């Protein structure tokens, strides 16, 4: 028997009976689907756009057209200026969640990361601009440790990503309560100017989100470590046989995601004048929905940072549209859940096969006439 690239035992023609041999690929990059796509992977910068990117772009254009007809106020200049900074925050969160999902996991500790960052960068300075940078450094340090904890427990100990991230989320909220006692603080003037300001009419938070999206997309799609990262997520067994450090890649996904969550928290603290101590509570579902709507496979491997960022814009405009219609917050949450379900259905269901099986007259699925030979 021999072990193939995908780990399926097969008969080895030259091996004695009963002897099992293992054939290890010599290529440092496993020939998985992601590796074969190379620099043209899903949503890659150097090749054909992915199905997820094209789909979410089409959906965003359609949403903008519907908004222009049904709720034109949602596309007014003031509405767009108010929406874009929050879309930027969600885009950065979606980048981090995308990295984790590409490794076959999911991170439910997003609210804790955002909330602890907001609390640290507002409570520790307490309005003093000179103490802002140490506070930001402390926030990144806390998030780095929490992300490392997530990664080590999931990758090394084999714990469920859901259980692990929920536990980390609870731990982060304990830190939030310990620092803030549940009370908010005003954002420092320096952070407000740095984040909420604009250059040539473009909010700084949007610039930060665009730059981070480009950096993540380039690193994942056009660098050797990024291609290995996708290969590990696509087929961990083949990657391990090829000599790739699967545990390290999975741990790195959670650590990098934690740093992106922290960045989103810093941006959010600068956008909101007096952010709540629990500012991240409402951001978990949108962060997952953006990843799913962007076409990233929940099974790992295939994904697109650009598509996730566009999906964040889609969800933000969808919220703006629904809000303009005057519906309640509960209805907004339902709309987000429906969008998530639609995203899962679009990318998970084999629609061509399902339609082919429909009992259409004259088709293969149609019942045969009585007595037909």
C-alpha positions as YAML, in Angstrom:
chain: A
units: angstrom
residues:
- id: 1
  name: UNK
  ca: [0.00, 0.00, 0.00]
- id: 2
  name: UNK
  ca: [1.11, 3.60, -0.47]
- id: 3
  name: UNK
  ca: [-0.11, 6.90, 0.95]
- id: 4
  name: UNK
  ca: [-1.10, 9.30, -1.80]
- id: 5
  name: UNK
  ca: [-0.98, 13.09, -1.66]
- id: 6
  name: UNK
  ca: [-4.54, 13.22, -0.30]
- id: 7
  name: UNK
  ca: [-3.86, 10.47, 2.21]
- id: 8
  name: UNK
  ca: [-5.81, 7.69, 0.43]
- id: 9
  name: UNK
  ca: [-4.16, 4.23, 0.70]
- id: 10
  name: UNK
  ca: [-3.63, 2.49, -2.66]
- id: 11
  name: UNK
  ca: [-1.89, -0.66, -3.86]
- id: 12
  name: UNK
  ca: [1.81, -0.17, -4.55]
- id: 13
  name: UNK
  ca: [2.63, -2.19, -7.69]
- id: 14
  name: UNK
  ca: [6.22, -2.99, -6.66]
- id: 15
  name: UNK
  ca: [5.73, -3.72, -2.97]
- id: 16
  name: UNK
  ca: [5.65, -7.24, -1.50]
- id: 17
  name: UNK
  ca: [2.29, -8.46, -0.24]
- id: 18
  name: UNK
  ca: [1.38, -7.05, 3.15]
- id: 19
  name: UNK
  ca: [4.02, -4.32, 3.04]
- id: 20
  name: UNK
  ca: [2.82, -0.75, 3.60]
- id: 21
  name: UNK
  ca: [4.86, 2.10, 2.21]
- id: 22
  name: UNK
  ca: [4.38, 5.84, 2.48]
- id: 23
  name: UNK
  ca: [5.18, 8.08, -0.44]
- id: 24
  name: UNK
  ca: [5.95, 11.59, 0.81]
- id: 25
  name: UNK
  ca: [5.68, 14.44, -1.72]
- id: 26
  name: UNK
  ca: [9.01, 16.15, -2.35]
- id: 27
  name: UNK
  ca: [7.39, 19.43, -3.44]
- id: 28
  name: UNK
  ca: [7.50, 21.89, -0.49]
- id: 29
  name: UNK
  ca: [4.08, 23.15, -1.61]
- id: 30
  name: UNK
  ca: [1.43, 20.40, -1.69]
- id: 31
  name: UNK
  ca: [-0.32, 20.09, -5.03]
- id: 32
  name: UNK
  ca: [-3.68, 20.94, -3.54]
- id: 33
  name: UNK
  ca: [-6.23, 23.00, -5.39]
- id: 34
  name: UNK
  ca: [-5.03, 26.15, -3.65]
- id: 35
  name: UNK
  ca: [-1.39, 25.45, -4.42]
- id: 36
  name: UNK
  ca: [-2.11, 24.72, -8.08]
- id: 37
  name: UNK
  ca: [-3.92, 28.02, -8.38]
- id: 38
  name: UNK
  ca: [-0.73, 29.68, -7.11]
- id: 39
  name: UNK
  ca: [-0.80, 33.42, -7.50]
- id: 40
  name: UNK
  ca: [-4.17, 33.22, -9.20]
- id: 41
  name: UNK
  ca: [-5.95, 31.79, -6.18]
- id: 42
  name: UNK
  ca: [-9.46, 32.85, -5.23]
- id: 43
  name: UNK
  ca: [-9.68, 36.56, -5.35]
- id: 44
  name: UNK
  ca: [-6.00, 36.69, -6.29]
- id: 45
  name: UNK
  ca: [-4.44, 39.94, -7.43]
- id: 46
  name: UNK
  ca: [-2.71, 38.42, -10.41]
- id: 47
  name: UNK
  ca: [-5.47, 36.43, -12.09]
- id: 48
  name: UNK
  ca: [-9.16, 35.88, -12.58]
- id: 49
  name: UNK
  ca: [-11.37, 37.21, -9.75]
- id: 50
  name: UNK
  ca: [-12.93, 34.55, -7.56]
- id: 51
  name: UNK
  ca: [-16.56, 33.56, -7.71]
- id: 52
  name: UNK
  ca: [-17.03, 35.01, -4.23]
- id: 53
  name: UNK
  ca: [-15.62, 38.39, -5.22]
- id: 54
  name: UNK
  ca: [-17.73, 38.61, -8.37]
- id: 55
  name: UNK
  ca: [-20.85, 37.55, -6.49]
- id: 56
  name: UNK
  ca: [-20.47, 40.04, -3.65]
- id: 57
  name: UNK
  ca: [-19.59, 42.84, -6.09]
- id: 58
  name: UNK
  ca: [-22.79, 42.10, -8.02]
- id: 59
  name: UNK
  ca: [-24.77, 41.98, -4.78]
- id: 60
  name: UNK
  ca: [-23.33, 45.30, -3.63]
- id: 61
  name: UNK
  ca: [-24.19, 46.99, -6.93]
- id: 62
  name: UNK
  ca: [-27.72, 45.58, -6.76]
- id: 63
  name: UNK
  ca: [-28.11, 46.80, -3.16]
- id: 64
  name: UNK
  ca: [-26.97, 50.29, -4.14]
- id: 65
  name: UNK
  ca: [-29.52, 50.36, -6.97]
- id: 66
  name: UNK
  ca: [-32.32, 49.22, -4.65]
- id: 67
  name: UNK
  ca: [-31.24, 51.77, -2.04]
- id: 68
  name: UNK
  ca: [-31.28, 54.55, -4.63]
- id: 69
  name: UNK
  ca: [-34.88, 53.71, -5.52]
- id: 70
  name: UNK
  ca: [-36.41, 52.65, -2.19]
- id: 71
  name: UNK
  ca: [-34.40, 54.73, 0.30]
- id: 72
  name: UNK
  ca: [-32.35, 57.42, -1.47]
- id: 73
  name: UNK
  ca: [-31.59, 59.06, 1.88]
- id: 74
  name: UNK
  ca: [-29.34, 56.10, 2.71]
- id: 75
  name: UNK
  ca: [-27.01, 57.19, -0.11]
- id: 76
  name: UNK
  ca: [-26.92, 60.85, 0.85]
- id: 77
  name: UNK
  ca: [-23.53, 62.42, 1.50]
- id: 78
  name: UNK
  ca: [-24.06, 62.64, 5.26]
- id: 79
  name: UNK
  ca: [-25.29, 59.04, 5.41]
- id: 80
  name: UNK
  ca: [-22.32, 57.74, 3.43]
- id: 81
  name: UNK
  ca: [-19.85, 59.73, 5.53]
- id: 82
  name: UNK
  ca: [-21.39, 58.24, 8.65]
- id: 83
  name: UNK
  ca: [-21.48, 54.70, 7.29]
- id: 84
  name: UNK
  ca: [-18.01, 54.34, 5.74]
- id: 85
  name: UNK
  ca: [-15.96, 54.50, 8.99]
- id: 86
  name: UNK
  ca: [-18.00, 51.69, 10.52]
- id: 87
  name: UNK
  ca: [-17.73, 49.72, 7.28]
- id: 88
  name: UNK
  ca: [-13.96, 50.13, 7.57]
- id: 89
  name: UNK
  ca: [-14.00, 48.72, 11.11]
- id: 90
  name: UNK
  ca: [-16.06, 45.74, 9.97]
- id: 91
  name: UNK
  ca: [-13.73, 45.18, 7.01]
- id: 92
  name: UNK
  ca: [-10.70, 44.94, 9.30]
- id: 93
  name: UNK
  ca: [-12.56, 42.51, 11.56]
- id: 94
  name: UNK
  ca: [-13.52, 40.45, 8.51]
- id: 95
  name: UNK
  ca: [-9.87, 40.25, 7.44]
- id: 96
  name: UNK
  ca: [-8.96, 38.64, 10.75]
- id: 97
  name: UNK
  ca: [-11.94, 36.29, 10.69]
- id: 98
  name: UNK
  ca: [-11.05, 35.29, 7.12]
- id: 99
  name: UNK
  ca: [-7.57, 34.15, 8.17]
- id: 100
  name: UNK
  ca: [-9.03, 31.97, 10.91]
- id: 101
  name: UNK
  ca: [-11.75, 30.49, 8.71]
- id: 102
  name: UNK
  ca: [-9.18, 29.69, 6.02]
- id: 103
  name: UNK
  ca: [-7.55, 27.38, 8.56]
- id: 104
  name: UNK
  ca: [-10.84, 25.59, 9.13]
- id: 105
  name: UNK
  ca: [-11.67, 27.42, 12.37]
- id: 106
  name: UNK
  ca: [-13.94, 30.21, 13.53]
- id: 107
  name: UNK
  ca: [-13.29, 32.94, 16.09]
- id: 108
  name: UNK
  ca: [-16.15, 33.80, 18.44]
- id: 109
  name: UNK
  ca: [-13.97, 36.00, 20.64]
- id: 110
  name: UNK
  ca: [-14.22, 39.03, 18.32]
- id: 111
  name: UNK
  ca: [-16.47, 41.00, 20.74]
- id: 112
  name: UNK
  ca: [-14.00, 40.49, 23.57]
- id: 113
  name: UNK
  ca: [-11.02, 41.63, 21.50]
- id: 114
  name: UNK
  ca: [-12.79, 44.78, 20.33]
- id: 115
  name: UNK
  ca: [-14.19, 45.64, 23.76]
- id: 116
  name: UNK
  ca: [-10.91, 45.15, 25.62]
- id: 117
  name: UNK
  ca: [-9.10, 47.30, 23.06]
- id: 118
  name: UNK
  ca: [-11.67, 50.09, 23.32]
- id: 119
  name: UNK
  ca: [-11.53, 50.02, 27.12]
- id: 120
  name: UNK
  ca: [-7.73, 50.01, 27.30]
- id: 121
  name: UNK
  ca: [-7.21, 52.88, 24.82]
- id: 122
  name: UNK
  ca: [-9.88, 55.04, 26.48]
- id: 123
  name: UNK
  ca: [-9.55, 54.26, 30.20]
- id: 124
  name: UNK
  ca: [-5.78, 54.12, 30.57]
- id: 125
  name: UNK
  ca: [-5.12, 57.53, 28.96]
- id: 126
  name: UNK
  ca: [-8.23, 59.01, 30.65]
- id: 127
  name: UNK
  ca: [-8.19, 61.95, 28.25]
- id: 128
  name: UNK
  ca: [-4.41, 62.50, 28.38]
- id: 129
  name: UNK
  ca: [-2.93, 62.43, 24.86]
- id: 130
  name: UNK
  ca: [0.58, 61.77, 26.19]
- id: 131
  name: UNK
  ca: [-0.56, 58.40, 27.56]
- id: 132
  name: UNK
  ca: [-2.28, 57.27, 24.37]
- id: 133
  name: UNK
  ca: [0.63, 55.41, 22.73]
- id: 134
  name: UNK
  ca: [1.44, 53.33, 25.84]
- id: 135
  name: UNK
  ca: [-2.25, 52.47, 26.08]
- id: 136
  name: UNK
  ca: [-2.37, 51.39, 22.44]
- id: 137
  name: UNK
  ca: [0.76, 49.28, 22.96]
- id: 138
  name: UNK
  ca: [-0.86, 47.68, 26.02]
- id: 139
  name: UNK
  ca: [-3.98, 46.88, 23.99]
- id: 140
  name: UNK
  ca: [-1.92, 45.18, 21.30]
- id: 141
  name: UNK
  ca: [-0.02, 43.25, 23.96]
- id: 142
  name: UNK
  ca: [-3.22, 41.95, 25.54]
- id: 143
  name: UNK
  ca: [-4.68, 40.97, 22.17]
- id: 144
  name: UNK
  ca: [-1.44, 39.30, 21.11]
- id: 145
  name: UNK
  ca: [-1.45, 37.11, 24.23]
- id: 146
  name: UNK
  ca: [-5.14, 36.26, 23.82]
- id: 147
  name: UNK
  ca: [-4.65, 35.41, 20.15]
- id: 148
  name: UNK
  ca: [-1.67, 33.22, 21.01]
- id: 149
  name: UNK
  ca: [-3.81, 31.46, 23.63]
- id: 150
  name: UNK
  ca: [-6.51, 30.80, 21.05]
- id: 151
  name: UNK
  ca: [-4.02, 29.48, 18.53]
- id: 152
  name: UNK
  ca: [-2.08, 27.22, 20.88]
- id: 153
  name: UNK
  ca: [-5.18, 25.66, 22.43]
- id: 154
  name: UNK
  ca: [-6.80, 25.01, 19.05]
- id: 155
  name: UNK
  ca: [-3.70, 23.97, 17.10]
- id: 156
  name: UNK
  ca: [-1.61, 22.22, 19.75]
- id: 157
  name: UNK
  ca: [-4.23, 20.79, 22.11]
- id: 158
  name: UNK
  ca: [-6.82, 20.08, 19.43]
- id: 159
  name: UNK
  ca: [-9.66, 21.81, 21.25]
- id: 160
  name: UNK
  ca: [-12.74, 22.98, 19.38]
- id: 161
  name: UNK
  ca: [-12.32, 26.47, 17.93]
- id: 162
  name: UNK
  ca: [-15.84, 27.37, 19.06]
- id: 163
  name: UNK
  ca: [-15.28, 26.32, 22.67]
- id: 164
  name: UNK
  ca: [-11.80, 27.85, 22.82]
- id: 165
  name: UNK
  ca: [-12.78, 31.23, 21.40]
- id: 166
  name: UNK
  ca: [-15.85, 31.43, 23.63]
- id: 167
  name: UNK
  ca: [-13.61, 30.84, 26.64]
- id: 168
  name: UNK
  ca: [-11.15, 33.48, 25.47]
- id: 169
  name: UNK
  ca: [-14.04, 35.88, 24.91]
- id: 170
  name: UNK
  ca: [-15.17, 35.38, 28.52]
- id: 171
  name: UNK
  ca: [-11.61, 35.96, 29.73]
- id: 172
  name: UNK
  ca: [-11.32, 39.19, 27.75]
- id: 173
  name: UNK
  ca: [-14.62, 40.45, 29.12]
- id: 174
  name: UNK
  ca: [-13.31, 39.78, 32.62]
- id: 175
  name: UNK
  ca: [-10.42, 42.12, 31.78]
- id: 176
  name: UNK
  ca: [-12.91, 44.67, 30.42]
- id: 177
  name: UNK
  ca: [-14.90, 44.66, 33.65]
- id: 178
  name: UNK
  ca: [-11.74, 44.74, 35.75]
- id: 179
  name: UNK
  ca: [-10.47, 47.88, 34.02]
- id: 180
  name: UNK
  ca: [-13.69, 49.77, 33.38]
- id: 181
  name: UNK
  ca: [-16.23, 48.48, 35.85]
- id: 182
  name: UNK
  ca: [-18.64, 48.70, 32.93]
- id: 183
  name: UNK
  ca: [-18.43, 52.50, 32.64]
- id: 184
  name: UNK
  ca: [-17.39, 54.32, 29.43]
- id: 185
  name: UNK
  ca: [-14.67, 56.95, 28.95]
- id: 186
  name: UNK
  ca: [-14.23, 59.65, 26.34]
- id: 187
  name: UNK
  ca: [-11.78, 59.11, 23.49]
- id: 188
  name: UNK
  ca: [-8.62, 61.21, 23.65]
- id: 189
  name: UNK
  ca: [-8.39, 64.14, 21.25]
- id: 190
  name: UNK
  ca: [-5.31, 62.71, 19.55]
- id: 191
  name: UNK
  ca: [-7.00, 59.41, 18.74]
- id: 192
  name: UNK
  ca: [-10.12, 61.19, 17.57]
- id: 193
  name: UNK
  ca: [-8.14, 63.38, 15.19]
- id: 194
  name: UNK
  ca: [-6.03, 60.50, 13.89]
- id: 195
  name: UNK
  ca: [-8.95, 58.17, 13.16]
- id: 196
  name: UNK
  ca: [-12.00, 60.36, 12.58]
- id: 197
  name: UNK
  ca: [-10.14, 62.90, 10.44]
- id: 198
  name: UNK
  ca: [-10.02, 62.77, 6.66]
- id: 199
  name: UNK
  ca: [-7.63, 63.48, 3.81]
- id: 200
  name: UNK
  ca: [-9.04, 64.72, 0.50]
- id: 201
  name: UNK
  ca: [-12.46, 63.83, 1.82]
- id: 202
  name: UNK
  ca: [-11.55, 60.20, 2.56]
- id: 203
  name: UNK
  ca: [-11.82, 59.17, 6.24]
- id: 204
  name: UNK
  ca: [-8.55, 57.93, 7.73]
- id: 205
  name: UNK
  ca: [-10.30, 54.80, 8.97]
- id: 206
  name: UNK
  ca: [-11.24, 53.93, 5.38]
- id: 207
  name: UNK
  ca: [-7.65, 54.49, 4.25]
- id: 208
  name: UNK
  ca: [-6.44, 52.16, 7.01]
- id: 209
  name: UNK
  ca: [-8.94, 49.46, 6.00]
- id: 210
  name: UNK
  ca: [-7.99, 49.68, 2.32]
- id: 211
  name: UNK
  ca: [-4.27, 49.47, 3.11]
- id: 212
  name: UNK
  ca: [-4.73, 46.51, 5.45]
- id: 213
  name: UNK
  ca: [-6.90, 44.71, 2.90]
- id: 214
  name: UNK
  ca: [-4.26, 45.19, 0.22]
- id: 215
  name: UNK
  ca: [-1.47, 44.02, 2.54]
- id: 216
  name: UNK
  ca: [-3.33, 40.87, 3.62]
- id: 217
  name: UNK
  ca: [-4.37, 40.06, 0.04]
- id: 218
  name: UNK
  ca: [-0.83, 40.47, -1.30]
- id: 219
  name: UNK
  ca: [0.75, 38.44, 1.50]
- id: 220
  name: UNK
  ca: [-1.71, 35.56, 1.16]
- id: 221
  name: UNK
  ca: [-1.91, 35.46, -2.64]
- id: 222
  name: UNK
  ca: [1.53, 36.53, -3.85]
- id: 223
  name: UNK
  ca: [4.01, 35.32, -1.24]
- id: 224
  name: UNK
  ca: [5.36, 31.83, -0.63]
- id: 225
  name: UNK
  ca: [4.32, 31.85, 3.07]
- id: 226
  name: UNK
  ca: [0.83, 32.93, 2.00]
- id: 227
  name: UNK
  ca: [0.54, 30.11, -0.52]
- id: 228
  name: UNK
  ca: [1.68, 27.66, 2.12]
- id: 229
  name: UNK
  ca: [-0.88, 29.15, 4.49]
- id: 230
  name: UNK
  ca: [-3.66, 28.42, 1.98]
- id: 231
  name: UNK
  ca: [-2.30, 24.96, 1.25]
- id: 232
  name: UNK
  ca: [-2.35, 24.07, 4.96]
- id: 233
  name: UNK
  ca: [-5.96, 25.20, 5.26]
- id: 234
  name: UNK
  ca: [-6.98, 23.38, 2.09]
- id: 235
  name: UNK
  ca: [-5.48, 20.01, 3.02]
- id: 236
  name: UNK
  ca: [-3.68, 19.75, 6.39]
- id: 237
  name: UNK
  ca: [-2.73, 16.10, 5.84]
- id: 238
  name: UNK
  ca: [-1.01, 16.72, 2.51]
- id: 239
  name: UNK
  ca: [0.68, 19.80, 3.96]
- id: 240
  name: UNK
  ca: [1.99, 17.81, 6.91]
- id: 241
  name: UNK
  ca: [3.34, 15.08, 4.64]
- id: 242
  name: UNK
  ca: [5.07, 17.78, 2.58]
- id: 243
  name: UNK
  ca: [6.87, 19.00, 5.69]
- id: 244
  name: UNK
  ca: [4.84, 22.15, 6.39]
- id: 245
  name: UNK
  ca: [4.32, 23.16, 10.02]
- id: 246
  name: UNK
  ca: [0.53, 22.86, 10.21]
- id: 247
  name: UNK
  ca: [0.33, 23.82, 13.89]
- id: 248
  name: UNK
  ca: [2.40, 26.94, 13.33]
- id: 249
  name: UNK
  ca: [0.24, 28.12, 10.45]
- id: 250
  name: UNK
  ca: [-2.95, 27.62, 12.45]
- id: 251
  name: UNK
  ca: [-1.52, 29.38, 15.48]
- id: 252
  name: UNK
  ca: [-0.31, 32.24, 13.29]
- id: 253
  name: UNK
  ca: [-3.83, 32.66, 11.89]
- id: 254
  name: UNK
  ca: [-5.26, 33.33, 15.36]
- id: 255
  name: UNK
  ca: [-2.40, 35.64, 16.33]
- id: 256
  name: UNK
  ca: [-2.65, 37.73, 13.15]
- id: 257
  name: UNK
  ca: [-6.43, 37.82, 13.50]
- id: 258
  name: UNK
  ca: [-6.08, 39.11, 17.07]
- id: 259
  name: UNK
  ca: [-3.84, 41.95, 15.89]
- id: 260
  name: UNK
  ca: [-6.39, 42.87, 13.22]
- id: 261
  name: UNK
  ca: [-9.20, 42.80, 15.79]
- id: 262
  name: UNK
  ca: [-7.16, 45.11, 17.99]
- id: 263
  name: UNK
  ca: [-6.63, 47.48, 15.07]
- id: 264
  name: UNK
  ca: [-10.39, 47.51, 14.46]
- id: 265
  name: UNK
  ca: [-10.92, 48.30, 18.15]
- id: 266
  name: UNK
  ca: [-8.51, 51.24, 17.97]
- id: 267
  name: UNK
  ca: [-10.33, 52.56, 14.91]
- id: 268
  name: UNK
  ca: [-13.69, 52.15, 16.62]
- id: 269
  name: UNK
  ca: [-12.48, 53.95, 19.74]
- id: 270
  name: UNK
  ca: [-11.43, 56.87, 17.56]
- id: 271
  name: UNK
  ca: [-14.71, 57.00, 15.64]
- id: 272
  name: UNK
  ca: [-17.06, 56.94, 18.65]
- id: 273
  name: UNK
  ca: [-16.58, 59.87, 21.01]
- id: 274
  name: UNK
  ca: [-17.67, 57.96, 24.13]
- id: 275
  name: UNK
  ca: [-17.51, 54.26, 23.29]
- id: 276
  name: UNK
  ca: [-19.25, 51.73, 25.50]
- id: 277
  name: UNK
  ca: [-17.22, 49.29, 27.55]
- id: 278
  name: UNK
  ca: [-19.01, 46.57, 25.58]
- id: 279
  name: UNK
  ca: [-18.64, 48.18, 22.17]
- id: 280
  name: UNK
  ca: [-17.85, 44.88, 20.46]
- id: 281
  name: UNK
  ca: [-21.03, 43.07, 21.48]
- id: 282
  name: UNK
  ca: [-22.82, 43.56, 18.15]
- id: 283
  name: UNK
  ca: [-19.87, 42.79, 15.86]
- id: 284
  name: UNK
  ca: [-19.63, 38.99, 15.99]
- id: 285
  name: UNK
  ca: [-22.41, 38.12, 13.56]
- id: 286
  name: UNK
  ca: [-21.41, 40.78, 10.98]
- id: 287
  name: UNK
  ca: [-17.77, 39.64, 11.05]
- id: 288
  name: UNK
  ca: [-18.77, 36.05, 10.29]
- id: 289
  name: UNK
  ca: [-21.40, 37.12, 7.74]
- id: 290
  name: UNK
  ca: [-18.84, 39.21, 5.84]
- id: 291
  name: UNK
  ca: [-16.52, 36.21, 5.55]
- id: 292
  name: UNK
  ca: [-19.30, 33.91, 4.36]
- id: 293
  name: UNK
  ca: [-20.75, 36.44, 1.90]
- id: 294
  name: UNK
  ca: [-17.23, 36.96, 0.56]
- id: 295
  name: UNK
  ca: [-17.12, 33.31, -0.46]
- id: 296
  name: UNK
  ca: [-14.53, 32.01, 2.00]
- id: 297
  name: UNK
  ca: [-15.07, 28.30, 2.49]
- id: 298
  name: UNK
  ca: [-16.02, 27.36, 6.05]
- id: 299
  name: UNK
  ca: [-14.05, 24.15, 5.48]
- id: 300
  name: UNK
  ca: [-10.81, 26.10, 5.10]
- id: 301
  name: UNK
  ca: [-8.32, 26.78, 2.34]
- id: 302
  name: UNK
  ca: [-10.14, 28.90, -0.17]
- id: 303
  name: UNK
  ca: [-10.75, 32.56, 0.67]
- id: 304
  name: UNK
  ca: [-10.40, 36.17, -0.41]
- id: 305
  name: UNK
  ca: [-9.52, 39.13, 1.79]
- id: 306
  name: UNK
  ca: [-10.76, 41.55, -0.86]
- id: 307
  name: UNK
  ca: [-14.13, 39.80, -1.12]
- id: 308
  name: UNK
  ca: [-14.53, 39.84, 2.67]
- id: 309
  name: UNK
  ca: [-13.83, 43.59, 2.74]
- id: 310
  name: UNK
  ca: [-16.38, 44.22, -0.02]
- id: 311
  name: UNK
  ca: [-18.88, 42.09, 1.91]
- id: 312
  name: UNK
  ca: [-18.30, 44.34, 4.94]
- id: 313
  name: UNK
  ca: [-19.28, 47.32, 2.79]
- id: 314
  name: UNK
  ca: [-22.34, 45.40, 1.58]
- id: 315
  name: UNK
  ca: [-23.47, 44.63, 5.14]
- id: 316
  name: UNK
  ca: [-22.88, 48.20, 6.30]
- id: 317
  name: UNK
  ca: [-24.96, 49.61, 3.46]
- id: 318
  name: UNK
  ca: [-27.62, 46.97, 4.13]
- id: 319
  name: UNK
  ca: [-27.80, 48.15, 7.75]
- id: 320
  name: UNK
  ca: [-27.98, 51.76, 6.57]
- id: 321
  name: UNK
  ca: [-30.75, 50.90, 4.12]
- id: 322
  name: UNK
  ca: [-32.82, 49.03, 6.72]
- id: 323
  name: UNK
  ca: [-32.25, 51.78, 9.28]
- id: 324
  name: UNK
  ca: [-33.44, 54.41, 6.82]
- id: 325
  name: UNK
  ca: [-36.66, 52.44, 6.39]
- id: 326
  name: UNK
  ca: [-37.26, 52.96, 10.11]
- id: 327
  name: UNK
  ca: [-37.29, 49.34, 11.30]
- id: 328
  name: UNK
  ca: [-36.23, 48.21, 14.77]
- id: 329
  name: UNK
  ca: [-32.86, 46.86, 15.84]
- id: 330
  name: UNK
  ca: [-34.38, 43.39, 16.14]
- id: 331
  name: UNK
  ca: [-35.36, 43.48, 12.47]
- id: 332
  name: UNK
  ca: [-31.83, 44.62, 11.56]
- id: 333
  name: UNK
  ca: [-30.42, 41.56, 13.32]
- id: 334
  name: UNK
  ca: [-32.88, 39.33, 11.48]
- id: 335
  name: UNK
  ca: [-31.80, 40.86, 8.16]
- id: 336
  name: UNK
  ca: [-28.14, 40.13, 9.00]
- id: 337
  name: UNK
  ca: [-29.01, 36.54, 9.89]
- id: 338
  name: UNK
  ca: [-30.92, 36.11, 6.63]
- id: 339
  name: UNK
  ca: [-27.97, 37.54, 4.69]
- id: 340
  name: UNK
  ca: [-25.68, 35.02, 6.41]
- id: 341
  name: UNK
  ca: [-28.04, 32.15, 5.56]
- id: 342
  name: UNK
  ca: [-28.25, 33.28, 1.94]
- id: 343
  name: UNK
  ca: [-24.47, 33.44, 1.74]
- id: 344
  name: UNK
  ca: [-24.12, 29.89, 3.05]
- id: 345
  name: UNK
  ca: [-26.75, 28.67, 0.58]
- id: 346
  name: UNK
  ca: [-25.19, 30.43, -2.41]
- id: 347
  name: UNK
  ca: [-21.72, 28.98, -1.87]
- id: 348
  name: UNK
  ca: [-22.55, 25.62, -0.30]
- id: 349
  name: UNK
  ca: [-25.39, 24.26, -2.42]
- id: 350
  name: UNK
  ca: [-24.67, 22.70, -5.81]
- id: 351
  name: UNK
  ca: [-27.38, 24.62, -7.61]
- id: 352
  name: UNK
  ca: [-26.60, 23.14, -11.02]
- id: 353
  name: UNK
  ca: [-27.00, 19.63, -9.68]
- id: 354
  name: UNK
  ca: [-30.13, 20.55, -7.73]
- id: 355
  name: UNK
  ca: [-31.77, 22.08, -10.79]
- id: 356
  name: UNK
  ca: [-30.78, 19.11, -12.93]
- id: 357
  name: UNK
  ca: [-32.61, 16.78, -10.54]
- id: 358
  name: UNK
  ca: [-35.87, 18.72, -10.77]
- id: 359
  name: UNK
  ca: [-38.67, 16.70, -12.46]
- id: 360
  name: UNK
  ca: [-38.88, 18.92, -15.54]
- id: 361
  name: UNK
  ca: [-40.90, 17.51, -18.42]
- id: 362
  name: UNK
  ca: [-38.67, 15.73, -20.92]
- id: 363
  name: UNK
  ca: [-35.67, 15.85, -18.60]
- id: 364
  name: UNK
  ca: [-33.86, 13.04, -16.90]
- id: 365
  name: UNK
  ca: [-35.82, 13.66, -13.71]
- id: 366
  name: UNK
  ca: [-39.22, 13.44, -15.45]
- id: 367
  name: UNK
  ca: [-41.36, 10.35, -14.78]
- id: 368
  name: UNK
  ca: [-41.55, 7.96, -17.68]
- id: 369
  name: UNK
  ca: [-44.87, 7.44, -19.43]
- id: 370
  name: UNK
  ca: [-46.78, 4.27, -18.61]
- id: 371
  name: UNK
  ca: [-45.90, 1.46, -20.94]
- id: 372
  name: UNK
  ca: [-42.86, 3.19, -22.36]
- id: 373
  name: UNK
  ca: [-40.07, 0.78, -23.23]
...
